[in-house]
Coordinates of C-alpha atoms and ligand atoms in Angstrom, one line a residue:
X1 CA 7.2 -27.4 8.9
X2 CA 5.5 -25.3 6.2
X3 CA 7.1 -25.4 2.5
X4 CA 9.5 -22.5 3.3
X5 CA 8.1 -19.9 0.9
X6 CA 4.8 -20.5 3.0
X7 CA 6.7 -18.8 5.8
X8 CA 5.9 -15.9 7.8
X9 CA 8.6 -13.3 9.0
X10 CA 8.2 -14.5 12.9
X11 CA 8.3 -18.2 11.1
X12 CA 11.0 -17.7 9.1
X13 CA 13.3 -15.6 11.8
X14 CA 13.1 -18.3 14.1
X15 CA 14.0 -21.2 11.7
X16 CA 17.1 -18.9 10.5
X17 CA 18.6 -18.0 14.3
X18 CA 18.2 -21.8 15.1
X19 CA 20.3 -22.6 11.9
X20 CA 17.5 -24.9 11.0
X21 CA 17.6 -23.5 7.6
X22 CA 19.7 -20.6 5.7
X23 CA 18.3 -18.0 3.9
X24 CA 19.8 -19.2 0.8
X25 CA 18.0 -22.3 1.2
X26 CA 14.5 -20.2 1.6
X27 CA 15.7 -17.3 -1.1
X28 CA 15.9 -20.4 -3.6
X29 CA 12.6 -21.6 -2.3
X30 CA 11.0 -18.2 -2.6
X31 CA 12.7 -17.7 -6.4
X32 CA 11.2 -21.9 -7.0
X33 CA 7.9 -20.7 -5.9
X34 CA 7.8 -17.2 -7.6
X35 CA 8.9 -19.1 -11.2
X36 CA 6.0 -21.3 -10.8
X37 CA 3.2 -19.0 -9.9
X38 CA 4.6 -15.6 -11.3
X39 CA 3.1 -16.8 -15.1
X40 CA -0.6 -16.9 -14.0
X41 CA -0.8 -13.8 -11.7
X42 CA 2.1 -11.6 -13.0
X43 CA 3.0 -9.6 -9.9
X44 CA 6.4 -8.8 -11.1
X45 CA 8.1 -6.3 -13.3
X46 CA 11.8 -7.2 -12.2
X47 CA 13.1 -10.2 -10.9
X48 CA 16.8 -9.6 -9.2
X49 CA 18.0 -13.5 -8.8
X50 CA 21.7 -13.0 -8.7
X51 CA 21.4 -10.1 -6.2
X52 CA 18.6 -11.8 -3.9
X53 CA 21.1 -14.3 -4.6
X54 CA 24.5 -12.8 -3.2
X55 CA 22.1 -10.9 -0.3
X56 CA 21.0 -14.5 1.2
X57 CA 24.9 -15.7 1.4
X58 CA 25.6 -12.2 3.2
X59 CA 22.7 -12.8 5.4
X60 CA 24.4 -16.1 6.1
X61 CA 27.4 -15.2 6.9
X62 CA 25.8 -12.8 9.5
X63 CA 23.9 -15.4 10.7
X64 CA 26.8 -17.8 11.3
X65 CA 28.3 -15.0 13.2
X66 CA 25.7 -14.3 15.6
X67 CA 24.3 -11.1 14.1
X68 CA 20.5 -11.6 13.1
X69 CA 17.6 -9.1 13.3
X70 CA 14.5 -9.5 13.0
X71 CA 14.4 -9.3 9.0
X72 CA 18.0 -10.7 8.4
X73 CA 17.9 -13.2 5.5
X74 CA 14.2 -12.7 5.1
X75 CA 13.1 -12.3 1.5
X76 CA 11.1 -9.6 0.1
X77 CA 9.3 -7.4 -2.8
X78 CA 9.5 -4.2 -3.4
X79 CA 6.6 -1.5 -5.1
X80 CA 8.0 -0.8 -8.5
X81 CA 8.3 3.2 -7.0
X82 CA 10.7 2.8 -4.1
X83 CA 14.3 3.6 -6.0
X84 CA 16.6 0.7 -5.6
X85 CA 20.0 1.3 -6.4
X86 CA 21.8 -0.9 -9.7
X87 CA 18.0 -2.3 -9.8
X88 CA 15.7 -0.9 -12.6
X89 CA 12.3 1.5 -10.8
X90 CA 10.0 1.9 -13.1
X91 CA 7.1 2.7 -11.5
X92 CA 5.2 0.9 -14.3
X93 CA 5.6 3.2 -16.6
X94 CA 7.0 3.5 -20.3
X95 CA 9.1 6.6 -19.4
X96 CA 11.0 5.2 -16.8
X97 CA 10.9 1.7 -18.3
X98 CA 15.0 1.8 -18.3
X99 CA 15.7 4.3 -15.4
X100 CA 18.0 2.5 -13.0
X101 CA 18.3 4.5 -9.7
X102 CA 21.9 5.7 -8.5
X103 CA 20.8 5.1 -5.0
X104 CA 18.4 3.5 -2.4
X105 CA 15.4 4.8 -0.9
X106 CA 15.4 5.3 3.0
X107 CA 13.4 2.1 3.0
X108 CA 15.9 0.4 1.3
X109 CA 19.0 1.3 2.9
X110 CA 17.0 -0.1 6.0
X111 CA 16.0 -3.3 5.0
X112 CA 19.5 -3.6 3.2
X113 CA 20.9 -3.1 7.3
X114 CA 18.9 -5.5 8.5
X115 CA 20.7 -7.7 5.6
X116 CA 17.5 -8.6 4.3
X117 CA 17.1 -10.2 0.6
X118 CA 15.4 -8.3 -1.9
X119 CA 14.3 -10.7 -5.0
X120 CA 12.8 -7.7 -6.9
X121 CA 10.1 -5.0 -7.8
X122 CA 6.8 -5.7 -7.7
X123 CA 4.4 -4.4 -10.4
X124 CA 1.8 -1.5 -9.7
X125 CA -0.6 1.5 -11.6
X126 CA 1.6 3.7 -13.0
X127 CA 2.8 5.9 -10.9
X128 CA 0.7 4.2 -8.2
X129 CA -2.6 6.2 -10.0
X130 CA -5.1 3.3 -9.7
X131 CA -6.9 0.7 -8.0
X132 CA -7.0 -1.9 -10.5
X133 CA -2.8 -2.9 -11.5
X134 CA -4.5 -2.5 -15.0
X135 CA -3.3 1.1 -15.3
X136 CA 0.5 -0.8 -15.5
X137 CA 2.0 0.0 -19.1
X138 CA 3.3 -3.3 -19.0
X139 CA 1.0 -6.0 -18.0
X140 CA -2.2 -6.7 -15.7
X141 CA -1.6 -8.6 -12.9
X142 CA -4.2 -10.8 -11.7
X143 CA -6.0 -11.7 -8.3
X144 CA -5.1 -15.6 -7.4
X145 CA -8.3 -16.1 -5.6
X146 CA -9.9 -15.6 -9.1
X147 CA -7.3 -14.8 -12.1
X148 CA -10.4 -13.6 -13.8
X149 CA -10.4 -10.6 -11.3
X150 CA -8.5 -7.5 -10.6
X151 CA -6.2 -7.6 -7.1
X152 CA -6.8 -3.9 -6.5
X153 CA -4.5 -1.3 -6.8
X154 CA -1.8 0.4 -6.7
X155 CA 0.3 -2.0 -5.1
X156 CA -1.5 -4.7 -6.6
X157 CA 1.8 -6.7 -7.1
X158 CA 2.9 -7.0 -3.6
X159 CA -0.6 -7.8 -2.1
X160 CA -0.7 -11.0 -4.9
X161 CA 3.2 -11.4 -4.4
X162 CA 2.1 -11.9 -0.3
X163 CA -1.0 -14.0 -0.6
X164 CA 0.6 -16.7 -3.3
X165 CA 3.8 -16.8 -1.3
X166 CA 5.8 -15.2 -4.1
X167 CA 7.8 -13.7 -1.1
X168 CA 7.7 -14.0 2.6
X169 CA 6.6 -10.2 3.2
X170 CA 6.6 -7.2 0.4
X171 CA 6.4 -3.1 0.6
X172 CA 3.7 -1.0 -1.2
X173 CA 2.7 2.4 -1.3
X174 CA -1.0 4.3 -0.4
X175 CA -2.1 8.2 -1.2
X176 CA -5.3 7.2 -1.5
X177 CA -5.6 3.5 -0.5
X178 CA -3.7 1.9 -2.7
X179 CA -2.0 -1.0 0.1
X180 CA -5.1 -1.3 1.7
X181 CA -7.2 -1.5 -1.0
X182 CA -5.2 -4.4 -2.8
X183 CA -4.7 -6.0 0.7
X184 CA -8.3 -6.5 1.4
X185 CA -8.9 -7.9 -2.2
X186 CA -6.0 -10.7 -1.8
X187 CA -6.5 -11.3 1.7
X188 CA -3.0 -10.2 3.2
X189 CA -2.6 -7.5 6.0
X190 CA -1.6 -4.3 4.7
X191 CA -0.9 -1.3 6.7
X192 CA -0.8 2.7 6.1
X193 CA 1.2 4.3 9.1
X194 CA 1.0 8.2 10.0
X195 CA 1.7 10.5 7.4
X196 CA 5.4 11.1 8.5
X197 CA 6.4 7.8 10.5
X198 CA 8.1 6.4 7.4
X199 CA 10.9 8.6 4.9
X200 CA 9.7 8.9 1.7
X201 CA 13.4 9.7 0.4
X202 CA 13.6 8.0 -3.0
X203 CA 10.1 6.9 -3.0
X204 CA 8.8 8.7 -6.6
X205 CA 6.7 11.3 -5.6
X206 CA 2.9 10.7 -6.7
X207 CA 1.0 13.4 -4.5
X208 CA 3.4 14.7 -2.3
X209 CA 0.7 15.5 0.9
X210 CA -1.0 12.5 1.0
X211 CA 2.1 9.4 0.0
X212 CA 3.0 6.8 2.5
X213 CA 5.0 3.8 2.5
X214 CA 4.1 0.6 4.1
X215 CA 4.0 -3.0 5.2
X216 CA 2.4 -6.0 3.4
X217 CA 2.3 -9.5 5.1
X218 CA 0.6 -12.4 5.9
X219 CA -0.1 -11.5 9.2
X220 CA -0.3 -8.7 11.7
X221 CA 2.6 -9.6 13.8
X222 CA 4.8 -9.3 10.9
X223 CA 3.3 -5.9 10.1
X224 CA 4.9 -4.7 13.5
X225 CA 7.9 -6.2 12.3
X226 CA 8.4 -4.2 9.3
X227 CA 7.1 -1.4 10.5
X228 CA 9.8 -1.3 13.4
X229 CA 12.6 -1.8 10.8
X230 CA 11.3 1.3 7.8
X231 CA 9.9 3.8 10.8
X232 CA 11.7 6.9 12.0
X233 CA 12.8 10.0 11.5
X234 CA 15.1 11.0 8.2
X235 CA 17.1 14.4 7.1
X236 CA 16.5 13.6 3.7
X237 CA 13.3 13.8 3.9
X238 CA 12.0 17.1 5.6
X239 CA 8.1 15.4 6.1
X240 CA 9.0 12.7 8.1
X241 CA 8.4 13.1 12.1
X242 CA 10.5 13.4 15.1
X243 CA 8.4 11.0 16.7
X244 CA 9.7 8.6 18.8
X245 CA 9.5 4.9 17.1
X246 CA 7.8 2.0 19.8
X247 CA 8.5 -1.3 19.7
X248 CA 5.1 -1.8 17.5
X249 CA 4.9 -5.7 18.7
X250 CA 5.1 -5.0 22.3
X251 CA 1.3 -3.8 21.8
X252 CA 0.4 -6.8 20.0
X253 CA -1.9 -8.1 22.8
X254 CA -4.8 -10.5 22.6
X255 CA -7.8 -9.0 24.1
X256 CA -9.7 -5.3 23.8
X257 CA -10.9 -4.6 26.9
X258 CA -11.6 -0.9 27.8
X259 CA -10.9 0.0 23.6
X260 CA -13.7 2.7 22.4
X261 CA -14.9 1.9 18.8
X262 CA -16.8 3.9 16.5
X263 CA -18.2 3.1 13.6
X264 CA -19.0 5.9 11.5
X265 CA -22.1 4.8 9.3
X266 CA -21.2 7.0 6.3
X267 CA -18.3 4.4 5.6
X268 CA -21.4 2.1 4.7
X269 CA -22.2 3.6 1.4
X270 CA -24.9 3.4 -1.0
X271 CA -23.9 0.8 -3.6
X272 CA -22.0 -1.2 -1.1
X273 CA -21.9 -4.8 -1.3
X274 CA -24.7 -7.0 1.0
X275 CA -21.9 -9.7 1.5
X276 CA -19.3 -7.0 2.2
X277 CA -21.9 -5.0 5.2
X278 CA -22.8 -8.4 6.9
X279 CA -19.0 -9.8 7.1
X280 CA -18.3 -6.1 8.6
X281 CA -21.2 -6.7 11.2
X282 CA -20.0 -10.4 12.2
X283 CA -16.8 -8.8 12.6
X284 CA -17.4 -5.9 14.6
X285 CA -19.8 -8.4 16.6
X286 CA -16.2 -10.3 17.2
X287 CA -14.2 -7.0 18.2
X288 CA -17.3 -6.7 20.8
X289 CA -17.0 -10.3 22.5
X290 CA -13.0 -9.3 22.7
X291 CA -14.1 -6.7 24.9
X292 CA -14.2 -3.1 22.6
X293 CA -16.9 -1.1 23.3
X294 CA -18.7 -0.5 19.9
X295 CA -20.5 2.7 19.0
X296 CA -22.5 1.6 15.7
X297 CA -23.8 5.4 15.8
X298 CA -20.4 7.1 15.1
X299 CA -20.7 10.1 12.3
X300 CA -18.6 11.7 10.0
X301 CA -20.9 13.6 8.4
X302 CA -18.0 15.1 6.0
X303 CA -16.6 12.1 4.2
X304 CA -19.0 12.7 1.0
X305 CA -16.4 15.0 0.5
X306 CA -13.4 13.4 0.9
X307 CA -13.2 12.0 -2.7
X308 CA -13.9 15.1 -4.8
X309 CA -11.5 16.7 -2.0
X310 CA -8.9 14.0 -3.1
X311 CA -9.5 13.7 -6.6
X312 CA -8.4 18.2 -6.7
X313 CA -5.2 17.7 -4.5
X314 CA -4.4 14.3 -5.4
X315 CA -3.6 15.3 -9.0
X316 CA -2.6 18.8 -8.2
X317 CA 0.3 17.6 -6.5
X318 CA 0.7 14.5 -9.5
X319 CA 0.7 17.4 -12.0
X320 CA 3.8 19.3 -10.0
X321 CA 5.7 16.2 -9.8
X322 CA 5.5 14.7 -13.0
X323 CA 6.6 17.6 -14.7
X324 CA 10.1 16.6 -14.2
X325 CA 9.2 13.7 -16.6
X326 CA 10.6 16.2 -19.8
X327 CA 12.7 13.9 -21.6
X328 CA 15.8 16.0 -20.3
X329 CA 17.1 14.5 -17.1
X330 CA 16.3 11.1 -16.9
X331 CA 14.1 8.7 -18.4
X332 CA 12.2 7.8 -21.6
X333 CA 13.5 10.8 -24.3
X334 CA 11.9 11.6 -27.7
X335 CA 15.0 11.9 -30.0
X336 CA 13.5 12.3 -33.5
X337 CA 13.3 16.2 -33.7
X338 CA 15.5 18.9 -33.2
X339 CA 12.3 21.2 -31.5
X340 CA 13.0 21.5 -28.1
X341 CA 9.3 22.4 -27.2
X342 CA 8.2 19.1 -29.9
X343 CA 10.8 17.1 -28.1
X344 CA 9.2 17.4 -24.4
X345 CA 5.7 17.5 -25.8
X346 CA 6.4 13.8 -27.5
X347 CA 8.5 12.7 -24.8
X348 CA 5.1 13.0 -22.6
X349 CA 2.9 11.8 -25.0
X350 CA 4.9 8.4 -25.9
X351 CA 5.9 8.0 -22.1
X352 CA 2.7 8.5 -20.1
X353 CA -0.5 6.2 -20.1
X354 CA -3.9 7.7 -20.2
X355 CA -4.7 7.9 -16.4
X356 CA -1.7 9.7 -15.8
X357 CA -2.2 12.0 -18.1
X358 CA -5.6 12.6 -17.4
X359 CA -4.5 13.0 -13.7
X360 CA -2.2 15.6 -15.1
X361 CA -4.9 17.3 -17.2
X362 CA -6.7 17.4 -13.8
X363 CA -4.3 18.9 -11.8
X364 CA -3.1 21.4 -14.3
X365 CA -7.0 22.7 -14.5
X366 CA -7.8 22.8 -10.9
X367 CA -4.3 25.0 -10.1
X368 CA -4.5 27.2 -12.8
X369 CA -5.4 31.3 -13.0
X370 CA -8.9 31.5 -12.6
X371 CA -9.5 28.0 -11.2
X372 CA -7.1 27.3 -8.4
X373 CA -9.6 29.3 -5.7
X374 CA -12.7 27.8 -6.3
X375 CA -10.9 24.3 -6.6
X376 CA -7.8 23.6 -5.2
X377 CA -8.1 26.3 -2.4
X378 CA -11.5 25.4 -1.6
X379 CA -10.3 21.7 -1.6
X380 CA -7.6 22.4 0.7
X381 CA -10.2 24.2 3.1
X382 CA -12.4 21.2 3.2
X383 CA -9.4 18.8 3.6
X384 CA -9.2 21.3 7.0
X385 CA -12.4 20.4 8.3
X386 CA -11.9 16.8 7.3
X387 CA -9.2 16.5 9.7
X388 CA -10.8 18.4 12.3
X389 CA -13.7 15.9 11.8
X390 CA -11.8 12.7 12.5
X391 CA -10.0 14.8 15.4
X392 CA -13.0 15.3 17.3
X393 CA -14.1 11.7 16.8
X394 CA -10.9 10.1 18.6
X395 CA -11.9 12.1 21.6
X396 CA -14.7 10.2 21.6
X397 CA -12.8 7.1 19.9
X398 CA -9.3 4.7 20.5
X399 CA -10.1 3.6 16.7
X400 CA -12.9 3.7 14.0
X401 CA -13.5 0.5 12.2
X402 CA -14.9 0.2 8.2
X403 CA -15.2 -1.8 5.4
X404 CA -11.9 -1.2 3.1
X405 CA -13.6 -1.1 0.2
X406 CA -17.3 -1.5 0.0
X407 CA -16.8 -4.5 -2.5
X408 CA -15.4 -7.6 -3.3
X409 CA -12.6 -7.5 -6.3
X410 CA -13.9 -6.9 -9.4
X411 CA -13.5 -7.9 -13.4
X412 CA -10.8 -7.3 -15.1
X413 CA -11.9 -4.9 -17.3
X414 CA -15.1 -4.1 -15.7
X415 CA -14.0 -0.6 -14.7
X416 CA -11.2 -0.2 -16.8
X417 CA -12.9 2.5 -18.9
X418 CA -14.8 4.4 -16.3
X419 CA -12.9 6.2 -14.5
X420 CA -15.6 7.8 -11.7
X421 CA -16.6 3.8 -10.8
X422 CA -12.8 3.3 -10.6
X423 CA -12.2 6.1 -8.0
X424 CA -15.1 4.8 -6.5
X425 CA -13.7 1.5 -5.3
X426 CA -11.5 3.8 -2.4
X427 CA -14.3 5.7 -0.8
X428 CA -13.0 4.1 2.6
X429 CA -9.7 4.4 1.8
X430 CA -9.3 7.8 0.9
X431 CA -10.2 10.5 3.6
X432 CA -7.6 8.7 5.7
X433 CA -4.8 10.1 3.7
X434 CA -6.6 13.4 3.6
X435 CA -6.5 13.4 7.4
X436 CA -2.9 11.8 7.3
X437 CA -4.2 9.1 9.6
X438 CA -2.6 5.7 10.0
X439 CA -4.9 2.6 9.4
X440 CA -5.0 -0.9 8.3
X441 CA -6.2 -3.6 6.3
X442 CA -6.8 -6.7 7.7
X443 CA -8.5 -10.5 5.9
X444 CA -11.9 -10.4 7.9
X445 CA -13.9 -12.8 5.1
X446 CA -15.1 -14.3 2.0
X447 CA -18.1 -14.5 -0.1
X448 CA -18.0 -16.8 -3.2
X449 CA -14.3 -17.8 -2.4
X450 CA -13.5 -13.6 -2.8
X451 CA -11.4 -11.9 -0.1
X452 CA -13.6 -9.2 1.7
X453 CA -11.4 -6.8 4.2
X454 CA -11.8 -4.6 7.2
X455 CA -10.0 -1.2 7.7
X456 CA -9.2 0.1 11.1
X457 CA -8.3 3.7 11.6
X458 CA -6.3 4.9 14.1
X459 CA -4.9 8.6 16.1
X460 CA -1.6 10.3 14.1
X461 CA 1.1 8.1 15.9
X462 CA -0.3 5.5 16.8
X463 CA -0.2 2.8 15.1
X464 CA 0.1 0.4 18.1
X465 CA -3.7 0.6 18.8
X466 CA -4.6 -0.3 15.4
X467 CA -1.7 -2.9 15.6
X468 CA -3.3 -4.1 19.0
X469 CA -6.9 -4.6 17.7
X470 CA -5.9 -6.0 14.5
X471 CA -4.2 -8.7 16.4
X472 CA -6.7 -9.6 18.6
X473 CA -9.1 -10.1 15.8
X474 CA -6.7 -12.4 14.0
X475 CA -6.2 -14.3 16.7
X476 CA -10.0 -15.0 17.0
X477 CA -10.2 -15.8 13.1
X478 CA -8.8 -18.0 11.0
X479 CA -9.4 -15.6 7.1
X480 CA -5.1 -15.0 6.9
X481 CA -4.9 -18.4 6.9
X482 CA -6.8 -19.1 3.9
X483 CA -4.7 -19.6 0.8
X484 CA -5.8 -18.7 -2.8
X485 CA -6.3 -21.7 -5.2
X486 CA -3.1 -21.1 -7.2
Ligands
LIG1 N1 -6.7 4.7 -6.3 C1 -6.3 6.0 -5.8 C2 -5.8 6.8 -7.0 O1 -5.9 6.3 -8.1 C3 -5.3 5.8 -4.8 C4 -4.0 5.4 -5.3 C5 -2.9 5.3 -4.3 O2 -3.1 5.2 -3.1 N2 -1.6 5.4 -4.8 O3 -5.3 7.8 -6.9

């Protein structure tokens, strides 16, 4: 038997119904592990011991009376920007540094039914505006297959919480990228469904048309998992679909036979990576001898557009929300003046870091009088034909396959004070949310020891094809199984 921290979800589930071990025994092995590890890679912003704690002896107790599912007892990390009631969410950011929610997130209340153990919040970009973790106001967190590097970003906490075992299986968050992104730098699966398939209720709102929540695990089969457990339909939160949820590991099915491929060659940029273009060809090469019929000539001719597209409505949307940050309802509060207008302005500047306020800067220029046709309208025209772009290719297509990001992880540092070469690093990751596609992230090889990843991109809805091929290609490699030298 693996040390139980190594666990998977499948792994785990099994030991607990058998009553080989409890979940208090593998909470206290996770918490062991985490203490050990957490100094070096700092993925956490909040650790919840006596919570996890009293969750695992619930689980238990469920346990002992026949009522497991498929998460019970299982323990977890949580993006710092999913609220979690009694536990601080703060996003990473100095102006919610104290905020402690009154109430769960959708997410949450789910995972809390399936009695699962939540050991805490995992650290991130400020409010998820990144791809590096360095954009946290707290601390950097580091990528264990080299500390010296960045782990990606925004949820660059619960990719490195999955791949050192810090916890068994973690949730992030992706606008733009930012599970996928992260995932492919530490080598764990991460997966962005359908705009829709998963309530966003109290998940703090970064760019309203383009958030998702998601699964990050060691493996694809647990992906399913979580993604049966946090998908569905919720009043609370008016985007989420009516859809139907599947049983996402019923399509979890070895082989691709008949499965259409495309593989649009403007996903292999200028500037990408040698190592990262040849691990996407042997890949592809092995989605072929599964039995998927490859199209190396697909075309998206539009995709040059997709990040200046993003980088209008992305921030647009960030400049909306975060204007409830004023000091007045919740959060950080400037005291020392008895201006009103003085009050909010300093509230602002002493709570925000300076991505987030240059993303407001951004967003407040490309909405206002004057500007908002020939930017945001125009953006949200072209975001049209984006969509319409990728619609026309899954007549043609089951799934288009791409490199997640066209390098390996880079220095900390390195692009920490260029922000264009920072947006740069989720050219592949970005027109999916424009298109509100789901897609996902899976360990496909290494160069020099550093994780390189491979996105798959599915229909709206369904996930289970993306699910199915990044299965099979698992089960023909060993990369998930690799573990970082930590
Ligand atoms: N890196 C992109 C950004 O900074 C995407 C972030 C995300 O997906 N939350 O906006």
């Amino acid at each position: 038997m693996n040390d139980l921290h190594q666990l998977t979800i499948g792994q785990a589930h099994q030991l607990l119904k058998e009553k080989r071990i409890s979940s208090v025994e593998l909470t206290k092995a996770s918490l062991a592990h985490l203490a050990k590890v957490e100094d070096k890679v700092r993925a956490c912003v909040t650790i919840s011991e006596d919570t996890a704690l009293k969750q695992a002896r619930e689980a238990d107790k469920a346990i002992s009376s026949g009522k497991i599912k498929p998460l019970t007892g299982i323990p977890a990390l949580i993006k710092d920007v999913m609220c979690t009631k009694s536990i601080r969410t703060t996003c990473s950011s100095k102006i919610l540094e104290n905020f402690i929610p009154p109430y769960d997130a959708t997410v949450i209340e789910k995972l809390k039914a399936e009695k699962a153990v939540i050991l805490g919040k995992t650290n991130m970009d400020e409010f998820a505006m990144g791809s590096s973790t360095e954009n946290s106001a707290f601390f950097p967190t580091r990528n264990p297959w080299d500390l010296g590097r960045v782990p990606g970003g925004s949820s660059g906490g619960s990719t490195v919480a999955v791949a050192t075992d810090e916890a068994i299986y973690a949730l992030g968050s992706d606008t733009g990228g930012s599970i996928r992104q992260p995932a492919g730098f530490c080598s764990v699966v991460g997966l962005k469904p359908t705009y829709g398939r998963v309530s966003r209720f109290g998940l703090v709102a970064f760019a309203s048309s383009l958030d998702q929540i998601g699964p990050v695990t060691k493996n694809v089969a647990d992906s399913a998992l979580v993604l049966n457990v946090i998908a569905g339909h919720d009043n609370r939160d008016s985007t989420s679909a009516p859809h139907p949820v599947p049983d996402f590991t019923k399509s979890l099915t070895p082989d691709l036979k008949n499965l259409r491929l495309g593989i649009p060659k403007e996903y292999f940029v200028e500037g990408m990576q040698k190592e990262v273009r040849v691990s996407m060809e042997t890949a592809i090469n092995k989605l072929e001898e599964l039995g998927a019929k490859v199209d190396w000539d697909a075309s998206l001719p539009l995709t040059k557009y997709a990040l200046a597209v993003y980088y209008i409505i992305a921030p647009s949307e960030a400049s909306a929300n975060l204007a409830r940050y004023d000091g007045v309802k919740y959060g950080f509060s400037y005291q020392d003046t008895n201006n009103m207008w003085e009050a909010m302005e300093k509230t602002k500047q002493f709570g925000f870091g300076a991505e987030v306020k240059r993303r407001i800067m951004l967003g407040t220029y490309a909405l206002s009088a004057g500007y908002y046709d020939a930017y945001y309208l125009k953006a949200q025209k072209v975001r049209t034909l984006i969509r319409r772009e990728f619609a026309q290719a899954f007549d043609k297509y089951d799934a288009l396959v791409t490199p997640t990001s066209p390098t390996v992880p880079f220095k900390l540092g390195e692009k920490a004070d260029d922000p264009i070469q920072m947006y740069l690093s989720d050219v592949c990751t970005l027109p999916i949310n424009i298109a509100g596609l789901p897609a996902i992230s899976v360990p496909a090889g290494f160069t020099d020891c550093l994780p390189i990843g491979m996105q798959i991109i599915g229909k709206p809805f369904d996930e289970e094809t993306i699910l199915r091929i990044a299965f099979a290609y698992e089960q023909a490699t060993d990369w998930h199984q690799r573990k970082p030298p930590i």
